[in-house]
Coordinates of C-alpha atoms and ligand atoms in Angstrom, one line a residue:
M16 CA -93.5 -140.6 -89.0
E17 CA -96.2 -139.3 -91.3
I18 CA -98.0 -136.4 -89.6
G19 CA -99.7 -134.9 -92.7
I20 CA -97.5 -131.8 -93.1
N21 CA -98.0 -130.3 -96.6
T22 CA -95.9 -127.3 -97.5
D23 CA -97.1 -127.6 -101.1
A24 CA -100.5 -126.5 -99.8
S25 CA -98.9 -123.1 -99.0
I26 CA -99.9 -121.5 -102.3
E27 CA -99.8 -117.9 -103.2
E28 CA -103.2 -116.5 -103.9
F29 CA -104.0 -113.1 -105.4
L30 CA -105.9 -111.4 -102.6
F31 CA -107.1 -108.0 -103.9
D32 CA -105.9 -104.7 -105.4
Y33 CA -106.0 -101.8 -102.9
K34 CA -105.4 -98.3 -104.2
G35 CA -103.2 -99.5 -107.0
V36 CA -101.1 -101.9 -104.9
A37 CA -101.5 -105.7 -105.6
L38 CA -101.8 -107.8 -102.5
W39 CA -101.1 -111.5 -102.5
L40 CA -101.4 -114.0 -99.7
K41 CA -99.1 -116.9 -99.0
R42 CA -101.3 -119.5 -97.4
D43 CA -98.9 -121.1 -94.7
D44 CA -102.1 -121.5 -92.7
L45 CA -102.9 -124.5 -95.0
I46 CA -99.7 -126.4 -94.2
H47 CA -101.5 -128.5 -91.6
P48 CA -104.8 -128.1 -89.7
E49 CA -103.2 -128.0 -86.3
I50 CA -99.5 -127.2 -86.9
S51 CA -100.1 -124.4 -89.3
G52 CA -98.3 -121.3 -90.5
N53 CA -94.9 -120.4 -89.2
K54 CA -95.4 -123.0 -86.4
W55 CA -94.4 -126.0 -88.6
R56 CA -91.6 -123.9 -90.3
K57 CA -90.1 -123.1 -86.9
L58 CA -90.6 -126.6 -85.5
K59 CA -89.2 -128.5 -88.5
Y60 CA -85.5 -128.4 -87.7
H61 CA -86.0 -128.6 -84.0
V62 CA -87.8 -131.9 -84.7
D63 CA -85.0 -133.0 -86.9
E64 CA -82.5 -132.4 -84.1
F65 CA -84.8 -134.2 -81.7
Y66 CA -84.8 -137.3 -83.8
R67 CA -81.1 -137.2 -84.4
G68 CA -80.3 -137.0 -80.6
A69 CA -80.9 -139.2 -77.6
Y70 CA -84.0 -137.4 -76.6
Q71 CA -87.3 -138.7 -75.5
S72 CA -89.5 -135.7 -74.8
I73 CA -89.8 -132.1 -75.8
L74 CA -90.0 -129.2 -73.4
T75 CA -91.1 -125.8 -74.5
F76 CA -92.4 -122.4 -73.1
G77 CA -95.3 -120.1 -73.8
G78 CA -98.3 -118.0 -72.6
A79 CA -101.7 -119.5 -72.0
F80 CA -102.9 -118.7 -75.5
S81 CA -99.7 -119.6 -77.4
N82 CA -100.1 -120.9 -80.9
H83 CA -96.6 -122.5 -80.6
L84 CA -97.7 -124.5 -77.6
A85 CA -100.8 -125.7 -79.4
A86 CA -98.7 -126.8 -82.5
T87 CA -96.1 -128.5 -80.3
A88 CA -98.8 -130.4 -78.4
A89 CA -100.4 -131.4 -81.7
F90 CA -97.1 -132.6 -83.1
G91 CA -96.4 -134.6 -80.0
K92 CA -99.8 -136.3 -80.2
L93 CA -99.4 -137.1 -83.9
S94 CA -95.9 -138.4 -83.6
G95 CA -96.1 -140.2 -80.3
I96 CA -93.6 -137.9 -78.5
S97 CA -94.3 -136.7 -75.0
T98 CA -94.4 -133.0 -74.6
Y99 CA -94.1 -130.7 -71.6
A100 CA -94.7 -127.0 -71.3
L101 CA -93.9 -124.3 -68.7
I102 CA -96.5 -121.6 -68.8
R103 CA -96.0 -117.9 -68.2
G104 CA -97.9 -116.9 -65.1
E105 CA -100.5 -119.0 -63.3
E106 CA -103.6 -116.8 -63.9
E107 CA -105.1 -118.2 -67.1
M108 CA -104.4 -121.9 -66.7
D109 CA -108.0 -122.6 -67.9
S110 CA -107.6 -121.1 -71.3
P111 CA -109.0 -123.0 -74.4
T112 CA -105.5 -123.3 -75.8
L113 CA -104.2 -125.1 -72.7
A114 CA -107.2 -127.3 -72.6
Y115 CA -106.4 -128.3 -76.2
C116 CA -102.7 -128.9 -75.3
A117 CA -103.7 -131.1 -72.4
A118 CA -106.1 -133.0 -74.6
Q119 CA -103.2 -133.7 -76.9
G120 CA -101.4 -135.2 -73.9
M121 CA -99.0 -132.3 -73.2
E122 CA -97.9 -132.0 -69.6
I123 CA -98.5 -128.4 -68.4
E124 CA -97.1 -126.5 -65.6
G125 CA -97.8 -122.9 -64.7
I126 CA -94.8 -121.0 -63.3
S127 CA -94.5 -117.5 -61.8
R128 CA -93.7 -114.7 -64.2
S129 CA -90.4 -114.1 -62.4
K130 CA -89.4 -117.7 -62.8
Y131 CA -90.6 -117.7 -66.4
R132 CA -88.2 -114.8 -67.1
L133 CA -85.3 -117.3 -66.6
K134 CA -86.5 -119.3 -69.6
E135 CA -83.3 -118.6 -71.5
S136 CA -80.8 -118.6 -68.7
P137 CA -78.3 -121.4 -69.1
E138 CA -78.4 -122.2 -65.3
F139 CA -82.1 -122.6 -65.3
L140 CA -82.1 -124.8 -68.3
E141 CA -79.3 -126.9 -66.9
S142 CA -81.3 -127.4 -63.7
L143 CA -84.2 -128.6 -65.7
L144 CA -82.0 -131.0 -67.6
E145 CA -80.4 -132.4 -64.5
L146 CA -83.9 -133.5 -63.4
R147 CA -85.0 -134.6 -66.8
P148 CA -82.0 -135.3 -69.1
E149 CA -84.2 -136.8 -71.8
L150 CA -85.7 -133.4 -72.7
Y151 CA -85.1 -131.5 -76.0
I152 CA -85.7 -127.9 -75.2
I153 CA -87.4 -125.6 -77.7
P154 CA -87.3 -122.0 -76.7
E155 CA -90.4 -119.8 -76.3
G156 CA -92.3 -119.3 -79.6
G157 CA -90.3 -122.1 -81.2
K158 CA -87.4 -119.8 -81.9
G159 CA -83.7 -120.7 -82.3
P160 CA -81.4 -121.0 -85.4
Q161 CA -83.4 -124.1 -86.3
A162 CA -86.5 -121.9 -86.6
L163 CA -84.8 -119.5 -89.0
K164 CA -83.7 -122.3 -91.2
G165 CA -87.3 -123.5 -91.5
C166 CA -88.7 -120.1 -92.2
A167 CA -85.9 -119.3 -94.7
E168 CA -87.3 -122.1 -96.9
L169 CA -90.5 -120.3 -97.6
M170 CA -88.5 -117.9 -99.7
S171 CA -87.5 -120.6 -102.2
E172 CA -91.2 -121.6 -102.7
L173 CA -92.2 -118.2 -104.1
K174 CA -93.6 -118.3 -107.7
V175 CA -94.2 -114.6 -108.2
K176 CA -91.7 -111.8 -107.9
Y177 CA -92.8 -109.3 -105.1
D178 CA -91.5 -105.9 -104.1
Y179 CA -92.4 -106.5 -100.5
I180 CA -93.2 -109.2 -98.1
A181 CA -95.4 -108.3 -95.1
L182 CA -95.3 -110.4 -91.9
S183 CA -96.2 -110.2 -88.3
A184 CA -93.5 -110.5 -85.6
G185 CA -93.5 -111.8 -82.0
T186 CA -90.1 -113.2 -81.2
G187 CA -88.8 -112.0 -84.6
A188 CA -87.7 -115.6 -85.6
T189 CA -90.0 -115.7 -88.6
S190 CA -88.8 -112.3 -89.8
A191 CA -85.2 -113.2 -89.3
G192 CA -85.6 -116.5 -91.2
V193 CA -87.2 -114.7 -94.1
L194 CA -84.5 -112.0 -93.9
A195 CA -81.9 -114.7 -94.0
A196 CA -83.1 -115.7 -97.5
V197 CA -84.2 -112.4 -98.9
Q198 CA -83.1 -111.5 -102.4
S199 CA -84.3 -108.1 -103.8
E200 CA -87.5 -107.8 -101.7
K201 CA -88.1 -105.5 -98.8
I202 CA -89.5 -107.2 -95.7
L203 CA -92.3 -105.3 -93.9
V204 CA -92.3 -106.3 -90.3
Y205 CA -95.4 -105.6 -88.2
P206 CA -94.6 -106.4 -84.5
A207 CA -97.6 -107.7 -82.5
L208 CA -96.2 -105.9 -79.4
K209 CA -94.7 -102.6 -78.5
A210 CA -91.3 -103.4 -79.6
E211 CA -89.2 -101.0 -81.7
S212 CA -85.9 -101.4 -80.0
F213 CA -86.4 -104.9 -78.9
I214 CA -87.5 -106.3 -82.3
L215 CA -84.6 -104.8 -84.3
G216 CA -82.0 -106.2 -81.8
A217 CA -83.8 -109.5 -81.6
I218 CA -83.8 -110.0 -85.4
A219 CA -80.2 -108.9 -85.7
N220 CA -79.1 -111.3 -82.9
Q221 CA -81.0 -114.2 -84.3
L222 CA -79.5 -113.7 -87.7
M223 CA -76.0 -113.7 -86.1
E224 CA -76.8 -116.9 -84.1
Y225 CA -78.2 -118.6 -87.2
S226 CA -75.0 -118.0 -89.3
T227 CA -72.8 -119.0 -86.4
Y228 CA -74.8 -122.2 -85.7
Y229 CA -74.9 -123.3 -89.3
G230 CA -71.3 -122.1 -90.2
L231 CA -72.6 -119.7 -92.8
P232 CA -70.9 -116.4 -93.7
S233 CA -72.2 -113.6 -91.5
F234 CA -74.6 -111.2 -93.0
K235 CA -73.3 -107.8 -94.3
S236 CA -73.7 -105.0 -91.8
D237 CA -76.2 -103.2 -94.0
H238 CA -78.4 -106.3 -94.7
L239 CA -81.2 -105.2 -92.4
K240 CA -80.9 -101.6 -93.4
K241 CA -81.4 -102.7 -97.0
H242 CA -84.2 -105.1 -96.6
L243 CA -86.1 -104.5 -93.3
I244 CA -88.8 -102.0 -92.9
L245 CA -90.2 -101.9 -89.4
R246 CA -93.9 -100.9 -89.1
N247 CA -94.1 -100.5 -85.4
Q248 CA -97.3 -98.5 -84.8
Y249 CA -100.0 -101.2 -85.3
H250 CA -99.7 -103.2 -82.0
F251 CA -103.1 -102.0 -80.6
G252 CA -101.7 -101.3 -77.2
G253 CA -99.4 -104.4 -76.9
Y254 CA -99.2 -108.1 -77.1
A255 CA -102.6 -109.8 -77.3
K256 CA -104.3 -106.5 -76.7
I257 CA -107.4 -105.9 -78.9
K258 CA -109.7 -103.0 -79.6
A259 CA -113.3 -103.0 -81.1
D260 CA -112.0 -101.6 -84.4
L261 CA -109.7 -104.6 -84.9
V262 CA -112.5 -107.0 -84.3
E263 CA -114.6 -105.1 -86.8
F264 CA -111.8 -105.2 -89.3
M265 CA -111.4 -108.9 -88.8
N266 CA -115.2 -109.6 -89.3
K267 CA -115.2 -107.4 -92.3
Q268 CA -112.3 -109.3 -94.0
Y269 CA -114.1 -112.6 -93.3
H270 CA -117.5 -111.5 -94.5
K271 CA -116.2 -109.8 -97.5
R272 CA -113.5 -112.2 -98.7
Q273 CA -113.7 -115.4 -96.4
L274 CA -110.3 -114.3 -95.1
K275 CA -109.7 -115.6 -91.5
L276 CA -107.0 -113.8 -89.6
D277 CA -105.9 -114.2 -86.0
P278 CA -106.4 -111.4 -83.6
V279 CA -102.9 -111.4 -82.0
Y280 CA -100.7 -111.3 -85.2
T281 CA -102.0 -111.4 -88.7
A282 CA -105.1 -109.1 -88.2
K283 CA -102.9 -106.4 -86.8
M284 CA -100.4 -106.8 -89.7
L285 CA -103.1 -106.6 -92.5
F286 CA -104.8 -103.7 -90.7
G287 CA -101.5 -101.8 -90.5
L288 CA -100.6 -102.7 -94.1
L289 CA -103.8 -101.3 -95.5
K290 CA -103.3 -98.1 -93.4
D291 CA -99.8 -97.9 -94.8
I292 CA -101.2 -98.1 -98.3
D293 CA -103.7 -95.4 -97.5
Q294 CA -100.8 -93.2 -96.4
G295 CA -99.1 -93.8 -99.8
L296 CA -96.1 -95.7 -98.4
F297 CA -95.9 -97.8 -101.6
K298 CA -95.7 -96.9 -105.3
P299 CA -98.8 -97.8 -107.3
G300 CA -98.1 -101.0 -109.2
S301 CA -96.2 -102.5 -106.2
K302 CA -96.7 -106.1 -105.4
I303 CA -96.9 -107.2 -101.8
L304 CA -97.0 -110.7 -100.5
V305 CA -98.8 -111.0 -97.2
L306 CA -97.7 -114.1 -95.1
H307 CA -100.5 -115.9 -93.5
T308 CA -98.7 -117.4 -90.5
G309 CA -101.8 -119.3 -89.2
G310 CA -102.7 -119.0 -85.5
L311 CA -106.5 -119.4 -85.8
Q312 CA -106.7 -121.7 -82.8
G313 CA -106.4 -118.6 -80.5
I314 CA -109.8 -117.2 -81.5
A315 CA -111.8 -119.1 -79.0
G316 CA -109.7 -117.8 -76.2
M317 CA -109.8 -114.2 -77.5
N318 CA -113.6 -114.4 -77.8
R319 CA -113.9 -115.5 -74.3
R320 CA -111.9 -112.4 -73.2
L321 CA -114.0 -110.2 -75.5
A322 CA -117.2 -111.6 -74.0
K323 CA -116.0 -110.9 -70.5
K324 CA -115.4 -107.3 -71.4
G325 CA -118.7 -107.0 -73.1
M326 CA -117.1 -106.3 -76.5
P327 CA -118.2 -107.6 -79.9
Q328 CA -116.7 -110.9 -80.8
I329 CA -114.8 -112.3 -83.8
D330 CA -117.5 -113.9 -85.9
Y331 CA -116.2 -116.6 -88.1
D332 CA -119.1 -119.0 -88.4
Ligands
PLP9 C1 -99.9 -116.6 -86.1 C2 -98.5 -116.1 -85.8 N1 -98.0 -115.1 -86.6 C3 -96.8 -114.6 -86.4 C4 -96.1 -115.0 -85.3 C5 -94.7 -114.3 -85.0 O1 -93.7 -115.2 -85.2 P1 -92.3 -114.9 -84.5 O2 -92.4 -115.2 -83.1 O3 -91.4 -115.9 -85.2 O4 -91.9 -113.5 -84.8 C6 -96.6 -116.0 -84.4 C7 -95.8 -116.5 -83.3 O5 -95.3 -117.6 -83.4 C8 -97.8 -116.5 -84.7 O6 -98.3 -117.5 -83.9

């Protein structure tokens, strides 16, 4: 099925020099207008397994503003596969993201936060499959060993040699995928949530699951120590939390360089990376690749929340 995915569009662009450090941008946001960034990379091998099995629909999980849900819904519409989503909490079922998902034909059901917490419990998943055995289940955020395999591929596309690769983390699947294929680079991980202990464990576990699932040799015990640098202090209060200075930063990046970032992930990462450069974390002459993981669909929802709080909005005209 031709759905218009174009990983060749994910070029590396020189972004700007900042205090002697060269920043480049990998444009994964250009992979597809609706299934952009790491979303396609994470879905790719789930989709592959879906087609190889006797499945008829896809079930996945997420919050009311989830980029992953939007991408899965778009994929379903474009490929003629029915999609179904269980949403965390019932409070924001009228979000622009969920309206978009519903318009793509996704079946959406809000469940309580306590029930949502069972999303990875084998018993809960089995009970869902008993009712609907035709479902292929993709975990929250599109993670799973399949996601790591898709994200690892981006490393073989790189044309320039970098000292560092900077990326934003939620579940840690994208970071783990990149770390699975890393060579000499150091990977700067900027979590979008308050997550120091959680994210390190999550990345390590996902790498282990990945090598087991695909029968690969396990990673050396010092792999993460050698390649992972966790930059944990730029979450702006937590997941999807935002402050006026982040909005101001985003508007400045857009008006100065036409660079559109998303408020939940990539804006926090670039904000943090520039602060890290200010603090002299990198030697002058270092080359850093910033991964643009997409996610721009969430801006409408964030602007609605900002308006409700009487805060300035993200202004990408
Ligand atoms: C735009 C964007 N960047 C980064 C991430 C973080 O990815 P991960 O959950 O794989 O850590 C996400 C979540 O999927 C995202 O939507």
